[in-house]
Coordinates of C-alpha atoms in Angstrom, one line a residue:
M11 CA -11.8 19.9 4.4
T12 CA -10.7 19.0 8.1
F13 CA -9.7 15.5 9.0
E14 CA -11.7 14.2 12.0
G15 CA -11.1 10.4 11.5
F16 CA -13.2 7.7 10.0
P17 CA -16.6 6.8 11.4
E18 CA -17.7 3.4 12.4
S19 CA -20.1 3.8 9.4
A20 CA -17.2 3.3 7.1
F21 CA -16.6 -0.4 8.1
D22 CA -20.4 -1.2 8.3
F23 CA -20.5 0.3 4.9
Y24 CA -17.8 -2.2 3.6
D25 CA -19.3 -4.9 5.6
D26 CA -22.4 -4.7 3.7
L27 CA -20.8 -4.0 0.2
E28 CA -19.2 -7.6 0.8
V29 CA -22.6 -9.0 1.1
D30 CA -24.2 -7.0 -1.7
N31 CA -21.9 -5.8 -4.3
S32 CA -24.4 -4.6 -6.7
K33 CA -25.5 -1.1 -8.3
V34 CA -28.7 -1.2 -6.3
F35 CA -27.0 -1.3 -3.0
W36 CA -24.3 1.1 -4.1
D37 CA -26.8 3.7 -5.4
A38 CA -28.9 3.5 -2.1
H39 CA -25.8 3.8 -0.2
K40 CA -23.4 6.3 -2.0
D41 CA -23.9 9.2 0.0
V42 CA -22.6 7.1 3.1
Y43 CA -19.3 6.0 1.0
R44 CA -18.9 9.8 0.2
A45 CA -19.4 10.9 3.8
A46 CA -17.8 8.1 5.6
V47 CA -15.3 6.8 3.4
R48 CA -13.9 9.1 0.2
D49 CA -14.3 12.5 2.1
P50 CA -12.5 11.3 5.1
M51 CA -9.7 9.8 2.8
V52 CA -9.3 12.9 0.8
A53 CA -8.9 14.8 4.2
L54 CA -6.5 12.7 5.3
T55 CA -4.1 12.5 2.6
D56 CA -4.4 16.2 2.5
R57 CA -3.2 16.5 6.0
L58 CA -0.2 14.2 5.0
A59 CA 0.5 16.0 1.8
D60 CA 3.0 18.7 3.2
E61 CA 5.3 16.0 3.8
F62 CA 5.1 13.0 1.6
G63 CA 3.2 14.4 -1.6
E64 CA -0.2 14.5 -3.2
A65 CA -1.7 11.4 -2.9
K66 CA -4.0 9.6 -5.6
V67 CA -7.3 8.5 -3.8
F68 CA -8.4 5.5 -5.8
R69 CA -11.9 5.3 -7.6
P70 CA -14.1 2.6 -6.0
Y71 CA -15.0 1.0 -9.5
R72 CA -13.4 -2.4 -10.3
D73 CA -12.1 -3.0 -14.0
V74 CA -13.9 -6.0 -14.7
R75 CA -12.9 -6.1 -18.5
F76 CA -10.6 -9.1 -18.0
S77 CA -11.7 -10.5 -14.8
K78 CA -14.2 -13.5 -14.1
D79 CA -15.2 -11.9 -11.1
K80 CA -17.9 -9.3 -12.2
T81 CA -18.8 -7.5 -9.0
P82 CA -18.7 -4.0 -9.9
Y83 CA -17.2 -2.0 -6.9
K84 CA -13.9 -2.5 -4.8
T85 CA -14.3 -3.8 -1.2
H86 CA -11.7 -1.6 0.2
Q87 CA -10.7 2.2 -0.3
G88 CA -7.2 2.8 -1.1
A89 CA -4.7 5.9 -1.6
F90 CA -1.3 5.8 -3.0
V91 CA 1.6 8.6 -2.7
G92 CA 4.1 7.8 -5.7
V93 CA 7.5 9.0 -5.3
A94 CA 8.8 6.6 -8.1
P95 CA 7.0 4.3 -10.6
A96 CA 4.5 1.8 -8.5
T97 CA 6.8 3.0 -5.4
G98 CA 5.6 4.9 -2.5
Y99 CA 3.3 5.2 0.4
H100 CA -0.2 3.1 0.7
L101 CA -3.4 3.3 2.9
E102 CA -6.5 1.2 2.8
I103 CA -9.7 0.9 4.7
A104 CA -12.0 -2.0 4.2
A105 CA -14.1 -4.5 6.3
P106 CA -11.0 -6.1 8.0
G107 CA -9.9 -2.6 9.6
F108 CA -7.3 0.1 8.4
R109 CA -3.9 -0.4 7.4
V110 CA -0.8 1.6 6.0
G111 CA 2.0 0.3 3.8
S112 CA 5.1 1.3 1.7
G113 CA 7.2 -0.1 -1.0
F114 CA 7.3 -1.0 -4.6
Y115 CA 3.9 -2.6 -5.9
E116 CA 5.3 -3.7 -9.3
A117 CA 8.2 -3.1 -11.8
A118 CA 8.7 -3.0 -15.5
P119 CA 11.5 -5.7 -16.6
D120 CA 14.1 -2.9 -16.9
R121 CA 13.5 -1.6 -13.6
L122 CA 13.0 -5.0 -11.6
A123 CA 16.6 -5.7 -13.1
A124 CA 18.1 -2.6 -11.8
I125 CA 16.8 -3.5 -8.3
R126 CA 17.9 -6.9 -8.5
Q127 CA 21.3 -5.7 -9.4
A128 CA 21.5 -3.5 -6.6
I129 CA 20.4 -6.3 -4.2
D130 CA 23.3 -8.2 -5.5
D131 CA 26.0 -5.5 -4.9
D132 CA 27.6 -6.0 -1.8
R133 CA 27.7 -2.2 -0.9
F134 CA 23.8 -1.9 -1.7
G135 CA 22.2 -5.2 -0.8
P136 CA 23.2 -5.3 3.0
E137 CA 21.8 -2.1 3.2
L138 CA 18.3 -3.1 2.1
E139 CA 18.7 -6.2 4.5
K140 CA 19.5 -3.9 7.4
I141 CA 16.5 -1.5 6.5
L142 CA 14.1 -4.6 6.4
A143 CA 15.4 -6.0 9.4
T144 CA 14.6 -2.7 11.3
L145 CA 11.2 -2.5 10.0
R146 CA 10.4 -6.0 11.1
R147 CA 11.6 -5.3 14.5
A148 CA 9.3 -1.9 14.5
G149 CA 6.4 -4.7 13.7
W150 CA 6.1 -4.1 10.0
A151 CA 5.0 -7.4 8.0
I152 CA 7.4 -7.7 4.8
G153 CA 5.4 -8.7 1.8
G154 CA 5.3 -8.9 -2.0
D155 CA 5.1 -11.1 -5.1
R156 CA 8.1 -13.6 -5.3
V157 CA 9.0 -16.2 -7.9
K158 CA 9.4 -19.7 -6.6
T159 CA 12.9 -20.2 -7.7
A160 CA 16.0 -18.1 -8.2
P161 CA 15.6 -15.5 -10.8
R162 CA 17.6 -16.1 -14.3
G163 CA 21.0 -15.1 -13.6
W164 CA 21.4 -15.7 -9.8
S165 CA 21.9 -18.9 -8.0
L166 CA 20.2 -20.6 -5.4
D167 CA 22.9 -20.1 -2.8
H168 CA 23.1 -16.5 -3.5
P169 CA 23.3 -14.8 0.3
R170 CA 20.5 -12.5 -0.6
I171 CA 18.4 -15.0 -2.8
D172 CA 15.2 -14.4 -0.7
L173 CA 15.3 -10.8 -1.6
L174 CA 16.3 -11.5 -5.2
R175 CA 13.3 -13.4 -5.6
H176 CA 11.0 -10.5 -5.2
R177 CA 9.0 -9.0 -8.3
S178 CA 7.5 -6.6 -5.7
L179 CA 8.4 -5.5 -1.9
T180 CA 6.3 -4.2 0.5
V181 CA 5.8 -3.6 4.2
M182 CA 2.5 -3.5 5.9
K183 CA 1.1 -2.6 9.3
S184 CA -2.4 -3.1 10.4
Y185 CA -4.2 -0.8 12.6
D186 CA -7.4 -3.1 12.8
F187 CA -10.0 -1.3 14.4
E188 CA -8.0 0.9 16.9
D189 CA -9.6 3.8 18.5
V190 CA -7.2 6.3 16.8
I191 CA -8.8 5.4 13.4
G192 CA -12.0 7.6 14.2
N193 CA -10.3 10.6 15.3
P194 CA -7.8 13.3 14.2
A195 CA -4.7 11.7 15.6
L196 CA -4.6 9.1 12.9
A197 CA -2.7 11.2 10.5
D198 CA -0.2 11.8 13.2
R199 CA 0.0 8.0 13.8
I200 CA 0.5 7.4 9.9
R201 CA 3.1 10.2 9.6
T202 CA 5.3 8.4 12.4
D203 CA 4.7 5.1 10.2
W204 CA 5.5 6.3 7.0
R205 CA 8.7 8.0 8.4
Q206 CA 9.9 4.6 9.6
T207 CA 9.3 3.3 5.9
T208 CA 11.0 6.0 4.2
P209 CA 14.3 4.4 4.0
L210 CA 12.8 1.6 2.0
V211 CA 11.1 3.9 -0.3
D212 CA 14.1 6.0 -0.7
W213 CA 16.3 2.7 -1.5
V214 CA 13.9 1.5 -4.0
A215 CA 13.6 5.1 -5.9
T216 CA 17.4 5.4 -5.9
H217 CA 18.3 1.8 -7.2
G218 CA 15.3 1.4 -9.3
R219 CA 16.2 4.2 -11.5
V220 CA 16.7 3.2 -15.4

């Protein structure tokens, strides 16, 4: 399958799904989803696999078993290339546009402890700070879930307390609705951006080992 870009109908599909998130709508438009969203996403991740590895293209169905929100379908299509547990490269298309990201999205307690020990270390913590500063200057937004105060075992006056608060750490860049999304050059754009984030992914994969 050759990647030719995402058509405008992909965004239209998610605009409509946000209004009518029902099985009736889905059944009437599943061919649009397949042709405009899923097939291009599979083709795109296949184009990137030679350098970054095989991606998981997520299913469109929500797990509503423990959620008060019982709408059955996700209002975005994501894909993820994992290089370590919950760590790697991310793609997403939705009604608000297209975006890419990297980092670690969650961590088991022992793995999070290892990451925090590396942040605390005066050899490895400053290295992570430098990586993130470089990415910030390149237009990446730094995000992730954080505790509100100092995690147990560290004080509020730690020089890297802001990093120690993270329970996940991601960088994200939005392409919004740029023309590149609709043509094959999108794969090269993502390849370039993901390469920028590889030092972050490698740092987490290395120091998050348990």
